[in-house]
């Protein structure tokens, strides 16, 4: 497991997972599986699941971090079995303050499995939100590492 803060606004963790990219991508492309892989403990349930995401799709998540709330997510990058990213958007009026971060997963076949890179990209975050979420970088990095551990646990369990 390794991590990198490439810029102040992009945090990346990576891990080689002993499984094919297709198995890992299947988890990432199904919003109904996101509560199982979430390392932060904040993802409660998908508002819709069981369907495979594609570029431009929107999906909702019920979240809980102190209080319950919901997010809308839009798939902004998609390359089957290689890359998926979604932008998390808050409902109005919060969308003026905290919204816009992108969660990105990149999968690369390597000897022994798949190199999985998870990135937290806040370059498009709302100005007020960017200031606040930068303060959560260490916590976010830890949670991202846990997410990759959980993904590995699921895809290697069978």
PDB file of C-alpha atoms in Angstrom:
ATOM      1  CA  UNK A   1       0.000   0.000   0.000  1.00  0.00           C
ATOM      2  CA  UNK A   2       1.326   3.419  -0.839  1.00  0.00           C
ATOM      3  CA  UNK A   3      -0.035   6.924  -1.106  1.00  0.00           C
ATOM      4  CA  UNK A   4       0.829  10.178  -2.759  1.00  0.00           C
ATOM      5  CA  UNK A   5      -0.415  13.707  -2.447  1.00  0.00           C
ATOM      6  CA  UNK A   6       0.365  14.698  -6.029  1.00  0.00           C
ATOM      7  CA  UNK A   7      -0.920  18.224  -5.505  1.00  0.00           C
ATOM      8  CA  UNK A   8      -2.663  19.790  -2.564  1.00  0.00           C
ATOM      9  CA  UNK A   9      -5.910  18.913  -4.246  1.00  0.00           C
ATOM     10  CA  UNK A  10      -5.384  15.309  -5.406  1.00  0.00           C
ATOM     11  CA  UNK A  11      -4.699  12.485  -2.975  1.00  0.00           C
ATOM     12  CA  UNK A  12      -3.973   8.982  -4.316  1.00  0.00           C
ATOM     13  CA  UNK A  13      -3.533   5.645  -2.575  1.00  0.00           C
ATOM     14  CA  UNK A  14      -2.671   2.431  -4.362  1.00  0.00           C
ATOM     15  CA  UNK A  15      -2.495  -1.283  -3.712  1.00  0.00           C
ATOM     16  CA  UNK A  16      -1.824  -4.409  -5.731  1.00  0.00           C
ATOM     17  CA  UNK A  17      -4.843  -6.662  -5.316  1.00  0.00           C
ATOM     18  CA  UNK A  18      -4.459 -10.328  -6.315  1.00  0.00           C
ATOM     19  CA  UNK A  19      -7.518 -10.400  -8.578  1.00  0.00           C
ATOM     20  CA  UNK A  20      -8.327  -9.552 -12.200  1.00  0.00           C
ATOM     21  CA  UNK A  21      -9.425  -5.994 -13.043  1.00  0.00           C
ATOM     22  CA  UNK A  22     -12.844  -7.261 -14.147  1.00  0.00           C
ATOM     23  CA  UNK A  23     -13.677  -8.522 -10.643  1.00  0.00           C
ATOM     24  CA  UNK A  24     -12.628  -5.246  -9.034  1.00  0.00           C
ATOM     25  CA  UNK A  25     -14.369  -3.095 -11.631  1.00  0.00           C
ATOM     26  CA  UNK A  26     -17.601  -5.044 -11.124  1.00  0.00           C
ATOM     27  CA  UNK A  27     -17.677  -3.823  -7.501  1.00  0.00           C
ATOM     28  CA  UNK A  28     -16.860  -0.238  -8.419  1.00  0.00           C
ATOM     29  CA  UNK A  29     -19.411  -0.046 -11.245  1.00  0.00           C
ATOM     30  CA  UNK A  30     -22.297  -1.261  -9.036  1.00  0.00           C
ATOM     31  CA  UNK A  31     -23.462   1.464  -6.627  1.00  0.00           C
ATOM     32  CA  UNK A  32     -25.272  -1.173  -4.585  1.00  0.00           C
ATOM     33  CA  UNK A  33     -21.865  -2.602  -3.609  1.00  0.00           C
ATOM     34  CA  UNK A  34     -20.390   0.717  -2.455  1.00  0.00           C
ATOM     35  CA  UNK A  35     -21.485   0.339   1.196  1.00  0.00           C
ATOM     36  CA  UNK A  36     -19.571  -2.968   1.292  1.00  0.00           C
ATOM     37  CA  UNK A  37     -16.317  -1.450   0.041  1.00  0.00           C
ATOM     38  CA  UNK A  38     -16.500   1.931   1.801  1.00  0.00           C
ATOM     39  CA  UNK A  39     -13.617   2.292   4.233  1.00  0.00           C
ATOM     40  CA  UNK A  40     -14.964   5.443   5.867  1.00  0.00           C
ATOM     41  CA  UNK A  41     -18.154   3.985   7.294  1.00  0.00           C
ATOM     42  CA  UNK A  42     -20.164   6.910   5.929  1.00  0.00           C
ATOM     43  CA  UNK A  43     -21.892   5.212   2.969  1.00  0.00           C
ATOM     44  CA  UNK A  44     -25.188   3.825   4.292  1.00  0.00           C
ATOM     45  CA  UNK A  45     -26.888   2.567   1.143  1.00  0.00           C
ATOM     46  CA  UNK A  46     -27.303   3.210  -2.539  1.00  0.00           C
ATOM     47  CA  UNK A  47     -30.558   4.769  -3.587  1.00  0.00           C
ATOM     48  CA  UNK A  48     -30.406   2.429  -6.575  1.00  0.00           C
ATOM     49  CA  UNK A  49     -28.189  -0.557  -7.146  1.00  0.00           C
ATOM     50  CA  UNK A  50     -27.757  -3.702  -9.102  1.00  0.00           C
ATOM     51  CA  UNK A  51     -27.117  -1.908 -12.366  1.00  0.00           C
ATOM     52  CA  UNK A  52     -23.747  -1.413 -13.978  1.00  0.00           C
ATOM     53  CA  UNK A  53     -22.754   2.226 -14.257  1.00  0.00           C
ATOM     54  CA  UNK A  54     -21.626   3.874 -17.479  1.00  0.00           C
ATOM     55  CA  UNK A  55     -20.384   7.324 -18.471  1.00  0.00           C
ATOM     56  CA  UNK A  56     -22.931  10.028 -17.638  1.00  0.00           C
ATOM     57  CA  UNK A  57     -24.980   7.885 -15.242  1.00  0.00           C
ATOM     58  CA  UNK A  58     -26.226   9.462 -12.040  1.00  0.00           C
ATOM     59  CA  UNK A  59     -26.696   7.572  -8.784  1.00  0.00           C
ATOM     60  CA  UNK A  60     -27.681   8.540  -5.265  1.00  0.00           C
ATOM     61  CA  UNK A  61     -26.178   7.512  -1.947  1.00  0.00           C
ATOM     62  CA  UNK A  62     -27.578   7.753   1.544  1.00  0.00           C
ATOM     63  CA  UNK A  63     -24.746   8.850   3.807  1.00  0.00           C
ATOM     64  CA  UNK A  64     -24.173   9.372   7.505  1.00  0.00           C
ATOM     65  CA  UNK A  65     -21.424  11.432   9.055  1.00  0.00           C
ATOM     66  CA  UNK A  66     -22.842  12.655  12.334  1.00  0.00           C
ATOM     67  CA  UNK A  67     -26.137  13.354  10.576  1.00  0.00           C
ATOM     68  CA  UNK A  68     -27.855  11.563   7.723  1.00  0.00           C
ATOM     69  CA  UNK A  69     -27.688  13.162   4.287  1.00  0.00           C
ATOM     70  CA  UNK A  70     -27.793  12.153   0.624  1.00  0.00           C
ATOM     71  CA  UNK A  71     -25.500  12.761  -2.318  1.00  0.00           C
ATOM     72  CA  UNK A  72     -25.950  12.657  -6.057  1.00  0.00           C
ATOM     73  CA  UNK A  73     -23.031  11.282  -8.021  1.00  0.00           C
ATOM     74  CA  UNK A  74     -22.375  11.543 -11.749  1.00  0.00           C
ATOM     75  CA  UNK A  75     -19.994   9.221 -13.609  1.00  0.00           C
ATOM     76  CA  UNK A  76     -17.531  11.603 -15.288  1.00  0.00           C
ATOM     77  CA  UNK A  77     -14.849   9.138 -16.459  1.00  0.00           C
ATOM     78  CA  UNK A  78     -15.324   5.593 -17.673  1.00  0.00           C
ATOM     79  CA  UNK A  79     -13.133   3.034 -19.402  1.00  0.00           C
ATOM     80  CA  UNK A  80     -14.511  -0.473 -18.946  1.00  0.00           C
ATOM     81  CA  UNK A  81     -12.425  -2.508 -16.490  1.00  0.00           C
ATOM     82  CA  UNK A  82      -9.753   0.235 -16.333  1.00  0.00           C
ATOM     83  CA  UNK A  83     -11.109   3.528 -14.971  1.00  0.00           C
ATOM     84  CA  UNK A  84     -14.219   4.885 -13.330  1.00  0.00           C
ATOM     85  CA  UNK A  85     -14.729   8.230 -11.613  1.00  0.00           C
ATOM     86  CA  UNK A  86     -17.748   9.994 -10.223  1.00  0.00           C
ATOM     87  CA  UNK A  87     -18.298  13.540  -9.066  1.00  0.00           C
ATOM     88  CA  UNK A  88     -20.164  13.907  -5.793  1.00  0.00           C
ATOM     89  CA  UNK A  89     -22.725  16.703  -5.731  1.00  0.00           C
ATOM     90  CA  UNK A  90     -24.621  18.086  -2.764  1.00  0.00           C
ATOM     91  CA  UNK A  91     -28.250  19.197  -2.953  1.00  0.00           C
ATOM     92  CA  UNK A  92     -29.082  22.908  -3.047  1.00  0.00           C
ATOM     93  CA  UNK A  93     -28.335  25.095  -1.134  1.00  0.00           C
ATOM     94  CA  UNK A  94     -25.287  23.115   0.059  1.00  0.00           C
ATOM     95  CA  UNK A  95     -24.087  22.853  -3.544  1.00  0.00           C
ATOM     96  CA  UNK A  96     -22.742  26.404  -3.240  1.00  0.00           C
ATOM     97  CA  UNK A  97     -20.546  25.406  -0.302  1.00  0.00           C
ATOM     98  CA  UNK A  98     -19.523  21.756  -0.388  1.00  0.00           C
ATOM     99  CA  UNK A  99     -19.752  19.867  -3.654  1.00  0.00           C
ATOM    100  CA  UNK A 100     -17.752  18.757  -6.633  1.00  0.00           C
ATOM    101  CA  UNK A 101     -15.068  16.341  -5.445  1.00  0.00           C
ATOM    102  CA  UNK A 102     -14.238  13.444  -7.734  1.00  0.00           C
ATOM    103  CA  UNK A 103     -13.562   9.885  -6.619  1.00  0.00           C
ATOM    104  CA  UNK A 104     -11.471   8.043  -9.225  1.00  0.00           C
ATOM    105  CA  UNK A 105     -10.366   4.420  -9.503  1.00  0.00           C
ATOM    106  CA  UNK A 106      -7.753   3.325 -12.027  1.00  0.00           C
ATOM    107  CA  UNK A 107      -7.011  -0.363 -12.604  1.00  0.00           C
ATOM    108  CA  UNK A 108      -3.860  -1.696 -14.242  1.00  0.00           C
ATOM    109  CA  UNK A 109      -3.113  -5.396 -14.731  1.00  0.00           C
ATOM    110  CA  UNK A 110       0.265  -6.306 -13.194  1.00  0.00           C
ATOM    111  CA  UNK A 111       2.082  -9.495 -12.257  1.00  0.00           C
ATOM    112  CA  UNK A 112       0.181 -10.957  -9.347  1.00  0.00           C
ATOM    113  CA  UNK A 113      -3.084  -9.106  -9.909  1.00  0.00           C
ATOM    114  CA  UNK A 114      -4.222  -5.539 -10.434  1.00  0.00           C
ATOM    115  CA  UNK A 115      -2.691  -2.255  -9.355  1.00  0.00           C
ATOM    116  CA  UNK A 116      -5.627  -0.244  -8.020  1.00  0.00           C
ATOM    117  CA  UNK A 117      -5.239   3.517  -7.603  1.00  0.00           C
ATOM    118  CA  UNK A 118      -7.931   5.435  -5.767  1.00  0.00           C
ATOM    119  CA  UNK A 119      -7.823   9.227  -6.036  1.00  0.00           C
ATOM    120  CA  UNK A 120      -9.676  11.940  -4.156  1.00  0.00           C
ATOM    121  CA  UNK A 121      -9.648  14.955  -6.451  1.00  0.00           C
ATOM    122  CA  UNK A 122     -10.955  18.216  -5.005  1.00  0.00           C
ATOM    123  CA  UNK A 123      -9.849  20.533  -7.821  1.00  0.00           C
ATOM    124  CA  UNK A 124     -13.528  21.085  -8.760  1.00  0.00           C
ATOM    125  CA  UNK A 125     -14.745  21.355  -5.174  1.00  0.00           C
ATOM    126  CA  UNK A 126     -16.679  24.503  -4.239  1.00  0.00           C
ATOM    127  CA  UNK A 127     -14.368  27.151  -2.751  1.00  0.00           C
ATOM    128  CA  UNK A 128     -15.661  26.928   0.831  1.00  0.00           C
ATOM    129  CA  UNK A 129     -15.733  23.147   0.629  1.00  0.00           C
ATOM    130  CA  UNK A 130     -12.196  22.979  -0.697  1.00  0.00           C
ATOM    131  CA  UNK A 131     -10.909  24.824   2.352  1.00  0.00           C
ATOM    132  CA  UNK A 132     -12.794  22.483   4.682  1.00  0.00           C
ATOM    133  CA  UNK A 133     -12.017  19.184   2.990  1.00  0.00           C
ATOM    134  CA  UNK A 134      -8.293  19.908   2.680  1.00  0.00           C
ATOM    135  CA  UNK A 135      -8.251  19.670   6.469  1.00  0.00           C
ATOM    136  CA  UNK A 136      -9.543  16.099   6.180  1.00  0.00           C
ATOM    137  CA  UNK A 137      -6.718  14.810   3.942  1.00  0.00           C
ATOM    138  CA  UNK A 138      -5.124  12.521   6.557  1.00  0.00           C
ATOM    139  CA  UNK A 139      -8.477  10.999   7.540  1.00  0.00           C
ATOM    140  CA  UNK A 140      -9.450  10.619   3.894  1.00  0.00           C
ATOM    141  CA  UNK A 141      -6.150   8.911   3.078  1.00  0.00           C
ATOM    142  CA  UNK A 142      -6.675   6.407   5.901  1.00  0.00           C
ATOM    143  CA  UNK A 143     -10.248   5.721   4.782  1.00  0.00           C
ATOM    144  CA  UNK A 144      -9.157   5.259   1.161  1.00  0.00           C
ATOM    145  CA  UNK A 145      -6.562   2.695   2.261  1.00  0.00           C
ATOM    146  CA  UNK A 146      -9.304   0.874   4.167  1.00  0.00           C
ATOM    147  CA  UNK A 147     -11.477   0.916   1.047  1.00  0.00           C
ATOM    148  CA  UNK A 148      -8.765  -0.812  -0.977  1.00  0.00           C
ATOM    149  CA  UNK A 149      -8.346  -3.372   1.822  1.00  0.00           C
ATOM    150  CA  UNK A 150     -12.087  -4.045   1.777  1.00  0.00           C
ATOM    151  CA  UNK A 151     -12.102  -4.422  -2.006  1.00  0.00           C
ATOM    152  CA  UNK A 152      -9.290  -6.958  -1.711  1.00  0.00           C
ATOM    153  CA  UNK A 153     -11.147  -8.849   1.000  1.00  0.00           C
ATOM    154  CA  UNK A 154     -14.266  -9.142  -1.145  1.00  0.00           C
ATOM    155  CA  UNK A 155     -12.639 -10.138  -4.438  1.00  0.00           C
ATOM    156  CA  UNK A 156     -10.298 -12.676  -2.834  1.00  0.00           C
ATOM    157  CA  UNK A 157     -12.887 -14.261  -0.513  1.00  0.00           C
ATOM    158  CA  UNK A 158     -14.215 -16.746  -3.046  1.00  0.00           C
TER     159      UNK A 158
END
